[in-house]
Amino acid sequence: MGKAEFNVLWLQSGGCGGCSMSLLCADTADFRGQLRQAGINLLWHPSLSLETGQESLDVIQDCLSGRTVLHVLCIEGSILRGPEGTGRFHLLAGTQEPMMKWVQRLSAVAQHVVAIGTCAAFGGVTAAGSNPTDACGLQYEGDQVGGLLGSDWRSRSGLPVINVAGCPTHPGWVLETLAALADPQPITADQLDALGRPRFYSDQLVHHGCTRNEFYEYKASAEAPGDLGCMMENMGCKGTQAHADCNIRLWNGEGSCVRGGYACISCTEPGFEEPGHRFDQTPKVAGIPIGLPTDMHKAWFVALASLSKSATPKRVKLNATSSHVVVAPMIKKTRLK
Amino acid sequence: MTRLLVGPFNRVEGDLEVRLDVADGQVRQAWVNAPMYRGFEQILQGKHPLDAMVYVPRICGICSVTQSVAAARALAAACGVVPPPNGVLLTNLMLACENAADHLTHFYLFFMPDFTREVYAGRPWHAQAQQRFSTVSGEHAREAVAVRQRWLQIMGTLGGKWPHTQSIVPGGSTRGISSSERYRLGARVAEMRSFLERVLYCAPLEEVVALGSVDALTQWHARDPLRGDLRLFLSIAQDLALEDLGRGPDLTLSYGAFAEPGGGYAMAPGVWNGSTLQAVNIAQIAEDARHAWLADGGAALPPAVGLTLPQIDKPEAYTWNKAPRLDGQVLETGALARQLADGQPLIRALWQRSRGNVMTRVLARSLELARLVILAEQYLRTIVPEAECCVATQLPDHVDTYGLCEAARGSLGHWLSIREGRIANYQIIAPTSWNFSPRDRQGTPGALEAALVGAPVAEGDRTPVAVQHIVRSFDPCMVCTVH
């Protein structure tokens, strides 16, 4: 593409570092080459840069002073506001100052601010339970807009925080977001969804491309961990509601949560960390799952489910509660008679 | 006396700050600070015990599977179940996969780049180090990222994704493999073997694993001192006397790695003291919070009754990490400790000579990496496609339990109490909690704090390179440490 350098600074706060580890799993034989190809210059990254201590603080200072143009500030991990608003649960090493303050200062000079992962976007797992650190996202606290920077905040480019949510987030989502921002015609507001997520991945549902679709069609349900059947009815699966292209794009080669034998827990959505029920069980009222597929009317769901259940082929029914295929599909003649 | 505050300390997992008192060109005293607290142990209180399987992998983005396994073992013990052999093998394969990926990441991305620094310009190996390990253009570092990505596809298949799988459950694994998947995974393992034999060792894995004495290592190195990245490291280590840098404590700990179906471990557990291997007595473990920003509890507490409650304005506190001790003693954990417990003759001989130090830690990790790939091959051969990998579990409402596991960087333990079907207390002691512990109430410094004493500091250097070598030689994981 041969464009001018597009400077990206990546910092971590209240998270596990897993989004960075995931980033390194990007589907490329030349990770650095892919960044270069998009014109991206990684100013500093916690796992990938030589600079340490004072050298890395210098990189940050140069961004603040304007000596270096900060095109994108990537924040991984939630913002720890506690205790009592002091931010002292995370002091940026070497500075004795709350990370929260550094993020505010850098956000003010960045062209774009990108929340890497659900923690940085919405608070995520760090905000679960009693939320002991008063963790929040950059511009959201759960599904409430606000967070650290406030609902009206916009970056120098005029965009809100771009929320590349996921726990961890997918390396492809991150690299494509950065590449799209580095493009001469960068992302516009209408390319983000109502929660600030890039629509190139959030306009899909995890359900799309799910390999268990035949089981879903017949409501042939898994009953125990490792069963092949649809995990929506019993196992807590939210793939029909979760916004992400996990089963189209896939993870680490051939993976996705449902292909790994467990339920989608909707990790790209705000509040996924506190679903109000056990993660591995579907909450029900009168035997009907509370969380129905997105855009589906309940009455239709109930009617279709009962009809499809009674139409379930024996093969599908038996395989649904087995850990491997016990009945193979019948072979049919493909030619017309 | 000059005081240095070194941070942010990158190319370690998570946030780290080191405070140094320097005089006459040497570190006199060191204090290690883990400056970020998230409070997983508080978050887990009141949760359904099986929900831990969602939360605990998210403690750490680099030891994620190990966190899952420790929790799954604790819950399996609580249920009184043993996963079927296939479930154990699949879990072991995932552990081998994560630990090997971490060792590779440590060597190529975290540790070796420090030798590309300008301070080493003029050393006979410097140009080679730059060519291979530069964070911007290093040829071998680039290849390592590529091979790591391919290797972690094993995790995509077995775990759905990495990090943060939920395929590991107390009853075993939710994801069996078919015979065709076994071929595909075998191809990934072969790619890793090929990279290691071609680039890291320039020797067959079996030859590396069989290095059994200091003489054998010396000869192996002398045969071609710059060929292969491990030999290049040995050349650097010799030139910079890395064996004299960052001496560790006299005790090491391993909980035993790769529990085999039917009992025993591929890598034996034990506490090594230089002459005997002692059984790990879990009851002797206690955590001392005197110097942490956490409620003290009045004494060092065993993790089964441990306490995690922030207390930000505590005098004497300088970190969020507690100080774990075994029978009151400081110890070191990690690949070095595992190889010592397992009786690897070369590592035991070197430890006898010079204890844990920058050289022995990195060498032990590198030898273990070869072994992990061989183990992965073995597990993959032994897994029975389309056989049972998971058994049903029934949790009691009231139980105290624990689960142990070996992460790449050392011994990890989860202790939990279930009351009325809910988590009443959850305590985690991570590998770097041991290695990077603060002082205890007796004032005894942690392993890294002691290892840093004596490290050379050049006049005016605010980020001493020797300190960086020592810190990174432990392969610390700070997000696990404090959780």
PDB file of N, CA and C in Angstrom, chain A residues 131-208:
ATOM      1  N   ASN A 131     -17.375  -6.561  41.529  1.00  0.00           N
ATOM      2  CA  ASN A 131     -16.539  -5.569  40.831  1.00  0.00           C
ATOM      3  C   ASN A 131     -15.627  -4.839  41.816  1.00  0.00           C
ATOM      4  N   PRO A 132     -14.728  -5.605  42.429  1.00  0.00           N
ATOM      5  CA  PRO A 132     -13.934  -5.040  43.531  1.00  0.00           C
ATOM      6  C   PRO A 132     -13.047  -3.862  43.132  1.00  0.00           C
ATOM      7  N   THR A 133     -12.715  -3.738  41.859  1.00  0.00           N
ATOM      8  CA  THR A 133     -11.815  -2.654  41.458  1.00  0.00           C
ATOM      9  C   THR A 133     -12.551  -1.497  40.788  1.00  0.00           C
ATOM     10  N   ASP A 134     -13.896  -1.573  40.777  1.00  0.00           N
ATOM     11  CA  ASP A 134     -14.700  -0.567  40.086  1.00  0.00           C
ATOM     12  C   ASP A 134     -14.242  -0.444  38.626  1.00  0.00           C
ATOM     13  N   ALA A 135     -14.168  -1.604  37.978  1.00  0.00           N
ATOM     14  CA  ALA A 135     -13.690  -1.671  36.599  1.00  0.00           C
ATOM     15  C   ALA A 135     -14.788  -1.232  35.635  1.00  0.00           C
ATOM     16  N   CYS A 136     -14.398  -0.563  34.563  1.00  0.00           N
ATOM     17  CA  CYS A 136     -15.353  -0.212  33.509  1.00  0.00           C
ATOM     18  C   CYS A 136     -14.623  -0.230  32.175  1.00  0.00           C
ATOM     19  N   GLY A 137     -15.388  -0.026  31.108  1.00  0.00           N
ATOM     20  CA  GLY A 137     -14.792   0.075  29.787  1.00  0.00           C
ATOM     21  C   GLY A 137     -14.407   1.513  29.496  1.00  0.00           C
ATOM     22  N   LEU A 138     -13.773   1.717  28.328  1.00  0.00           N
ATOM     23  CA  LEU A 138     -13.339   3.068  27.982  1.00  0.00           C
ATOM     24  C   LEU A 138     -14.530   4.009  27.836  1.00  0.00           C
ATOM     25  N   GLN A 139     -15.582   3.524  27.164  1.00  0.00           N
ATOM     26  CA  GLN A 139     -16.735   4.411  26.975  1.00  0.00           C
ATOM     27  C   GLN A 139     -18.047   3.723  27.332  1.00  0.00           C
ATOM     28  N   TYR A 140     -17.966   2.599  27.977  1.00  0.00           N
ATOM     29  CA  TYR A 140     -19.152   1.884  28.433  1.00  0.00           C
ATOM     30  C   TYR A 140     -18.904   1.308  29.815  1.00  0.00           C
ATOM     31  N   GLU A 141     -19.987   1.188  30.544  1.00  0.00           N
ATOM     32  CA  GLU A 141     -19.953   0.420  31.775  1.00  0.00           C
ATOM     33  C   GLU A 141     -21.064  -0.608  31.598  1.00  0.00           C
ATOM     34  N   GLY A 142     -20.674  -1.843  31.262  1.00  0.00           N
ATOM     35  CA  GLY A 142     -21.687  -2.797  30.820  1.00  0.00           C
ATOM     36  C   GLY A 142     -22.356  -2.235  29.574  1.00  0.00           C
ATOM     37  N   ASP A 143     -23.696  -2.263  29.520  1.00  0.00           N
ATOM     38  CA  ASP A 143     -24.353  -1.728  28.320  1.00  0.00           C
ATOM     39  C   ASP A 143     -24.698  -0.247  28.448  1.00  0.00           C
ATOM     40  N   GLN A 144     -24.262   0.383  29.542  1.00  0.00           N
ATOM     41  CA  GLN A 144     -24.519   1.819  29.710  1.00  0.00           C
ATOM     42  C   GLN A 144     -23.363   2.625  29.130  1.00  0.00           C
ATOM     43  N   VAL A 145     -23.690   3.522  28.232  1.00  0.00           N
ATOM     44  CA  VAL A 145     -22.641   4.354  27.663  1.00  0.00           C
ATOM     45  C   VAL A 145     -22.135   5.308  28.746  1.00  0.00           C
ATOM     46  N   GLY A 146     -20.860   5.596  28.718  1.00  0.00           N
ATOM     47  CA  GLY A 146     -20.247   6.421  29.778  1.00  0.00           C
ATOM     48  C   GLY A 146     -18.831   5.948  30.018  1.00  0.00           C
ATOM     49  N   GLY A 147     -18.677   5.047  30.971  1.00  0.00           N
ATOM     50  CA  GLY A 147     -17.355   4.485  31.238  1.00  0.00           C
ATOM     51  C   GLY A 147     -16.358   5.555  31.650  1.00  0.00           C
ATOM     52  N   LEU A 148     -15.095   5.355  31.298  1.00  0.00           N
ATOM     53  CA  LEU A 148     -14.058   6.302  31.712  1.00  0.00           C
ATOM     54  C   LEU A 148     -14.207   7.647  30.999  1.00  0.00           C
ATOM     55  N   LEU A 149     -14.421   7.587  29.685  1.00  0.00           N
ATOM     56  CA  LEU A 149     -14.310   8.823  28.907  1.00  0.00           C
ATOM     57  C   LEU A 149     -15.620   9.602  28.817  1.00  0.00           C
ATOM     58  N   GLY A 150     -16.734   8.942  29.079  1.00  0.00           N
ATOM     59  CA  GLY A 150     -18.019   9.632  29.043  1.00  0.00           C
ATOM     60  C   GLY A 150     -18.730   9.471  27.712  1.00  0.00           C
ATOM     61  N   SER A 151     -20.045   9.606  27.753  1.00  0.00           N
ATOM     62  CA  SER A 151     -20.854   9.298  26.565  1.00  0.00           C
ATOM     63  C   SER A 151     -20.608  10.272  25.417  1.00  0.00           C
ATOM     64  N   ASP A 152     -20.274  11.518  25.725  1.00  0.00           N
ATOM     65  CA  ASP A 152     -20.132  12.514  24.652  1.00  0.00           C
ATOM     66  C   ASP A 152     -18.728  12.555  24.057  1.00  0.00           C
ATOM     67  N   TRP A 153     -17.828  11.820  24.657  1.00  0.00           N
ATOM     68  CA  TRP A 153     -16.440  11.885  24.206  1.00  0.00           C
ATOM     69  C   TRP A 153     -16.306  11.408  22.757  1.00  0.00           C
ATOM     70  N   ARG A 154     -15.507  12.111  21.995  1.00  0.00           N
ATOM     71  CA  ARG A 154     -15.134  11.665  20.648  1.00  0.00           C
ATOM     72  C   ARG A 154     -13.634  11.858  20.485  1.00  0.00           C
ATOM     73  N   SER A 155     -13.026  10.974  19.715  1.00  0.00           N
ATOM     74  CA  SER A 155     -11.596  11.125  19.466  1.00  0.00           C
ATOM     75  C   SER A 155     -11.384  12.256  18.470  1.00  0.00           C
ATOM     76  N   ARG A 156     -10.141  12.587  18.208  1.00  0.00           N
ATOM     77  CA  ARG A 156      -9.836  13.680  17.273  1.00  0.00           C
ATOM     78  C   ARG A 156     -10.439  13.432  15.887  1.00  0.00           C
ATOM     79  N   SER A 157     -10.631  12.150  15.578  1.00  0.00           N
ATOM     80  CA  SER A 157     -11.211  11.835  14.270  1.00  0.00           C
ATOM     81  C   SER A 157     -12.723  12.024  14.279  1.00  0.00           C
ATOM     82  N   GLY A 158     -13.312  12.240  15.446  1.00  0.00           N
ATOM     83  CA  GLY A 158     -14.763  12.413  15.536  1.00  0.00           C
ATOM     84  C   GLY A 158     -15.520  11.137  15.868  1.00  0.00           C
ATOM     85  N   LEU A 159     -14.800  10.021  15.981  1.00  0.00           N
ATOM     86  CA  LEU A 159     -15.460   8.744  16.281  1.00  0.00           C
ATOM     87  C   LEU A 159     -15.474   8.480  17.786  1.00  0.00           C
ATOM     88  N   PRO A 160     -16.472   7.727  18.238  1.00  0.00           N
ATOM     89  CA  PRO A 160     -16.414   7.248  19.619  1.00  0.00           C
ATOM     90  C   PRO A 160     -15.329   6.170  19.716  1.00  0.00           C
ATOM     91  N   VAL A 161     -15.158   5.612  20.904  1.00  0.00           N
ATOM     92  CA  VAL A 161     -14.230   4.497  21.068  1.00  0.00           C
ATOM     93  C   VAL A 161     -14.715   3.338  20.196  1.00  0.00           C
ATOM     94  N   ILE A 162     -13.798   2.744  19.480  1.00  0.00           N
ATOM     95  CA  ILE A 162     -14.140   1.589  18.647  1.00  0.00           C
ATOM     96  C   ILE A 162     -13.955   0.337  19.491  1.00  0.00           C
ATOM     97  N   ASN A 163     -15.016  -0.413  19.663  1.00  0.00           N
ATOM     98  CA  ASN A 163     -15.016  -1.533  20.605  1.00  0.00           C
ATOM     99  C   ASN A 163     -14.815  -2.871  19.895  1.00  0.00           C
ATOM    100  N   VAL A 164     -13.586  -3.345  19.884  1.00  0.00           N
ATOM    101  CA  VAL A 164     -13.305  -4.642  19.268  1.00  0.00           C
ATOM    102  C   VAL A 164     -13.505  -5.709  20.355  1.00  0.00           C
ATOM    103  N   ALA A 165     -14.785  -5.886  20.707  1.00  0.00           N
ATOM    104  CA  ALA A 165     -15.126  -6.740  21.856  1.00  0.00           C
ATOM    105  C   ALA A 165     -14.950  -8.211  21.533  1.00  0.00           C
ATOM    106  N   GLY A 166     -14.688  -8.986  22.575  1.00  0.00           N
ATOM    107  CA  GLY A 166     -14.500 -10.428  22.475  1.00  0.00           C
ATOM    108  C   GLY A 166     -13.607 -10.834  23.628  1.00  0.00           C
ATOM    109  N   CYS A 167     -13.748 -12.051  24.137  1.00  0.00           N
ATOM    110  CA  CYS A 167     -12.965 -12.459  25.307  1.00  0.00           C
ATOM    111  C   CYS A 167     -12.339 -13.823  25.077  1.00  0.00           C
ATOM    112  N   PRO A 168     -11.136 -13.901  24.511  1.00  0.00           N
ATOM    113  CA  PRO A 168     -10.383 -12.763  24.014  1.00  0.00           C
ATOM    114  C   PRO A 168     -11.003 -12.268  22.708  1.00  0.00           C
ATOM    115  N   THR A 169     -10.449 -11.174  22.206  1.00  0.00           N
ATOM    116  CA  THR A 169     -10.911 -10.735  20.896  1.00  0.00           C
ATOM    117  C   THR A 169     -10.151 -11.507  19.818  1.00  0.00           C
ATOM    118  N   HIS A 170     -10.746 -11.553  18.637  1.00  0.00           N
ATOM    119  CA  HIS A 170     -10.150 -12.331  17.531  1.00  0.00           C
ATOM    120  C   HIS A 170      -9.048 -11.509  16.861  1.00  0.00           C
ATOM    121  N   PRO A 171      -7.900 -12.157  16.588  1.00  0.00           N
ATOM    122  CA  PRO A 171      -6.806 -11.395  15.965  1.00  0.00           C
ATOM    123  C   PRO A 171      -7.221 -10.749  14.644  1.00  0.00           C
ATOM    124  N   GLY A 172      -8.083 -11.432  13.901  1.00  0.00           N
ATOM    125  CA  GLY A 172      -8.541 -10.873  12.631  1.00  0.00           C
ATOM    126  C   GLY A 172      -9.368  -9.599  12.837  1.00  0.00           C
ATOM    127  N   TRP A 173     -10.175  -9.587  13.886  1.00  0.00           N
ATOM    128  CA  TRP A 173     -10.978  -8.377  14.158  1.00  0.00           C
ATOM    129  C   TRP A 173     -10.067  -7.195  14.445  1.00  0.00           C
ATOM    130  N   VAL A 174      -9.005  -7.448  15.203  1.00  0.00           N
ATOM    131  CA  VAL A 174      -8.088  -6.360  15.571  1.00  0.00           C
ATOM    132  C   VAL A 174      -7.325  -5.873  14.343  1.00  0.00           C
ATOM    133  N   LEU A 175      -6.738  -6.814  13.610  1.00  0.00           N
ATOM    134  CA  LEU A 175      -5.898  -6.406  12.483  1.00  0.00           C
ATOM    135  C   LEU A 175      -6.726  -5.728  11.399  1.00  0.00           C
ATOM    136  N   GLU A 176      -7.946  -6.228  11.176  1.00  0.00           N
ATOM    137  CA  GLU A 176      -8.771  -5.598  10.142  1.00  0.00           C
ATOM    138  C   GLU A 176      -9.266  -4.227  10.583  1.00  0.00           C
ATOM    139  N   THR A 177      -9.520  -4.071  11.876  1.00  0.00           N
ATOM    140  CA  THR A 177      -9.917  -2.740  12.375  1.00  0.00           C
ATOM    141  C   THR A 177      -8.763  -1.760  12.204  1.00  0.00           C
ATOM    142  N   LEU A 178      -7.566  -2.185  12.598  1.00  0.00           N
ATOM    143  CA  LEU A 178      -6.405  -1.288  12.475  1.00  0.00           C
ATOM    144  C   LEU A 178      -6.124  -0.967  11.006  1.00  0.00           C
ATOM    145  N   ALA A 179      -6.220  -1.995  10.168  1.00  0.00           N
ATOM    146  CA  ALA A 179      -5.971  -1.765   8.740  1.00  0.00           C
ATOM    147  C   ALA A 179      -7.025  -0.814   8.170  1.00  0.00           C
ATOM    148  N   ALA A 180      -8.268  -0.964   8.621  1.00  0.00           N
ATOM    149  CA  ALA A 180      -9.340  -0.094   8.122  1.00  0.00           C
ATOM    150  C   ALA A 180      -9.127   1.348   8.578  1.00  0.00           C
ATOM    151  N   LEU A 181      -8.584   1.524   9.784  1.00  0.00           N
ATOM    152  CA  LEU A 181      -8.319   2.881  10.268  1.00  0.00           C
ATOM    153  C   LEU A 181      -7.138   3.504   9.534  1.00  0.00           C
ATOM    154  N   ALA A 182      -6.176   2.653   9.155  1.00  0.00           N
ATOM    155  CA  ALA A 182      -4.997   3.158   8.455  1.00  0.00           C
ATOM    156  C   ALA A 182      -5.297   3.465   6.986  1.00  0.00           C
ATOM    157  N   ASP A 183      -6.421   3.006   6.516  1.00  0.00           N
ATOM    158  CA  ASP A 183      -6.783   3.197   5.115  1.00  0.00           C
ATOM    159  C   ASP A 183      -7.024   4.689   4.824  1.00  0.00           C
ATOM    160  N   PRO A 184      -6.716   5.143   3.622  1.00  0.00           N
ATOM    161  CA  PRO A 184      -6.979   6.553   3.286  1.00  0.00           C
ATOM    162  C   PRO A 184      -8.445   6.950   3.515  1.00  0.00           C
ATOM    163  N   GLN A 185      -9.361   6.005   3.331  1.00  0.00           N
ATOM    164  CA  GLN A 185     -10.762   6.271   3.695  1.00  0.00           C
ATOM    165  C   GLN A 185     -11.093   5.441   4.941  1.00  0.00           C
ATOM    166  N   PRO A 186     -10.786   5.992   6.112  1.00  0.00           N
ATOM    167  CA  PRO A 186     -10.933   5.166   7.312  1.00  0.00           C
ATOM    168  C   PRO A 186     -12.390   4.905   7.692  1.00  0.00           C
ATOM    169  N   ILE A 187     -12.559   4.024   8.641  1.00  0.00           N
ATOM    170  CA  ILE A 187     -13.878   3.642   9.151  1.00  0.00           C
ATOM    171  C   ILE A 187     -14.715   4.879   9.464  1.00  0.00           C
ATOM    172  N   THR A 188     -15.993   4.817   9.140  1.00  0.00           N
ATOM    173  CA  THR A 188     -16.908   5.904   9.481  1.00  0.00           C
ATOM    174  C   THR A 188     -17.883   5.395  10.539  1.00  0.00           C
ATOM    175  N   ALA A 189     -18.611   6.339  11.137  1.00  0.00           N
ATOM    176  CA  ALA A 189     -19.499   5.991  12.249  1.00  0.00           C
ATOM    177  C   ALA A 189     -20.526   4.928  11.843  1.00  0.00           C
ATOM    178  N   ASP A 190     -20.984   4.979  10.588  1.00  0.00           N
ATOM    179  CA  ASP A 190     -22.014   4.004  10.197  1.00  0.00           C
ATOM    180  C   ASP A 190     -21.443   2.602   9.977  1.00  0.00           C
ATOM    181  N   GLN A 191     -20.119   2.483  10.061  1.00  0.00           N
ATOM    182  CA  GLN A 191     -19.525   1.143   9.982  1.00  0.00           C
ATOM    183  C   GLN A 191     -19.335   0.533  11.365  1.00  0.00           C
ATOM    184  N   LEU A 192     -19.832   1.262  12.375  1.00  0.00           N
ATOM    185  CA  LEU A 192     -19.832   0.733  13.741  1.00  0.00           C
ATOM    186  C   LEU A 192     -21.274   0.464  14.141  1.00  0.00           C
ATOM    187  N   ASP A 193     -21.476  -0.571  14.960  1.00  0.00           N
ATOM    188  CA  ASP A 193     -22.846  -0.848  15.393  1.00  0.00           C
ATOM    189  C   ASP A 193     -23.220   0.030  16.596  1.00  0.00           C
ATOM    190  N   ALA A 194     -24.404  -0.179  17.141  1.00  0.00           N
ATOM    191  CA  ALA A 194     -24.901   0.692  18.207  1.00  0.00           C
ATOM    192  C   ALA A 194     -24.052   0.607  19.468  1.00  0.00           C
ATOM    193  N   LEU A 195     -23.197  -0.417  19.575  1.00  0.00           N
ATOM    194  CA  LEU A 195     -22.307  -0.542  20.729  1.00  0.00           C
ATOM    195  C   LEU A 195     -20.863  -0.210  20.361  1.00  0.00           C
ATOM    196  N   GLY A 196     -20.674   0.408  19.212  1.00  0.00           N
ATOM    197  CA  GLY A 196     -19.336   0.841  18.810  1.00  0.00           C
ATOM    198  C   GLY A 196     -18.459  -0.260  18.263  1.00  0.00           C
ATOM    199  N   ARG A 197     -19.048  -1.427  17.942  1.00  0.00           N
ATOM    200  CA  ARG A 197     -18.245  -2.542  17.427  1.00  0.00           C
ATOM    201  C   ARG A 197     -18.177  -2.471  15.903  1.00  0.00           C
ATOM    202  N   PRO A 198     -17.053  -2.790  15.313  1.00  0.00           N
ATOM    203  CA  PRO A 198     -16.974  -2.802  13.853  1.00  0.00           C
ATOM    204  C   PRO A 198     -17.994  -3.784  13.272  1.00  0.00           C
ATOM    205  N   ARG A 199     -18.807  -3.288  12.344  1.00  0.00           N
ATOM    206  CA  ARG A 199     -19.892  -4.133  11.840  1.00  0.00           C
ATOM    207  C   ARG A 199     -19.386  -5.277  10.968  1.00  0.00           C
ATOM    208  N   PHE A 200     -18.135  -5.180  10.499  1.00  0.00           N
ATOM    209  CA  PHE A 200     -17.678  -6.277   9.617  1.00  0.00           C
ATOM    210  C   PHE A 200     -17.699  -7.617  10.356  1.00  0.00           C
ATOM    211  N   TYR A 201     -17.617  -7.575  11.669  1.00  0.00           N
ATOM    212  CA  TYR A 201     -17.784  -8.844  12.378  1.00  0.00           C
ATOM    213  C   TYR A 201     -19.048  -8.879  13.227  1.00  0.00           C
ATOM    214  N   SER A 202     -19.553  -7.712  13.655  1.00  0.00           N
ATOM    215  CA  SER A 202     -20.685  -7.740  14.595  1.00  0.00           C
ATOM    216  C   SER A 202     -22.037  -7.791  13.886  1.00  0.00           C
ATOM    217  N   ASP A 203     -22.058  -7.705  12.569  1.00  0.00           N
ATOM    218  CA  ASP A 203     -23.334  -7.880  11.862  1.00  0.00           C
ATOM    219  C   ASP A 203     -23.646  -9.366  11.640  1.00  0.00           C
ATOM    220  N   GLN A 204     -22.797 -10.235  12.131  1.00  0.00           N
ATOM    221  CA  GLN A 204     -23.047 -11.675  12.062  1.00  0.00           C
ATOM    222  C   GLN A 204     -23.446 -12.187  13.446  1.00  0.00           C
ATOM    223  N   LEU A 205     -24.044 -13.363  13.465  1.00  0.00           N
ATOM    224  CA  LEU A 205     -24.290 -14.037  14.745  1.00  0.00           C
ATOM    225  C   LEU A 205     -23.371 -15.255  14.821  1.00  0.00           C
ATOM    226  N   VAL A 206     -23.012 -15.624  16.035  1.00  0.00           N
ATOM    227  CA  VAL A 206     -22.187 -16.822  16.227  1.00  0.00           C
ATOM    228  C   VAL A 206     -22.894 -18.039  15.612  1.00  0.00           C
ATOM    229  N   HIS A 207     -24.196 -17.982  15.611  1.00  0.00           N
ATOM    230  CA  HIS A 207     -25.026 -19.049  15.038  1.00  0.00           C
ATOM    231  C   HIS A 207     -24.723 -19.277  13.550  1.00  0.00           C
ATOM    232  N   HIS A 208     -24.348 -18.204  12.862  1.00  0.00           N
ATOM    233  CA  HIS A 208     -24.107 -18.324  11.424  1.00  0.00           C
ATOM    234  C   HIS A 208     -22.870 -19.188  11.169  1.00  0.00           C
TER     235      HIS A 208
END
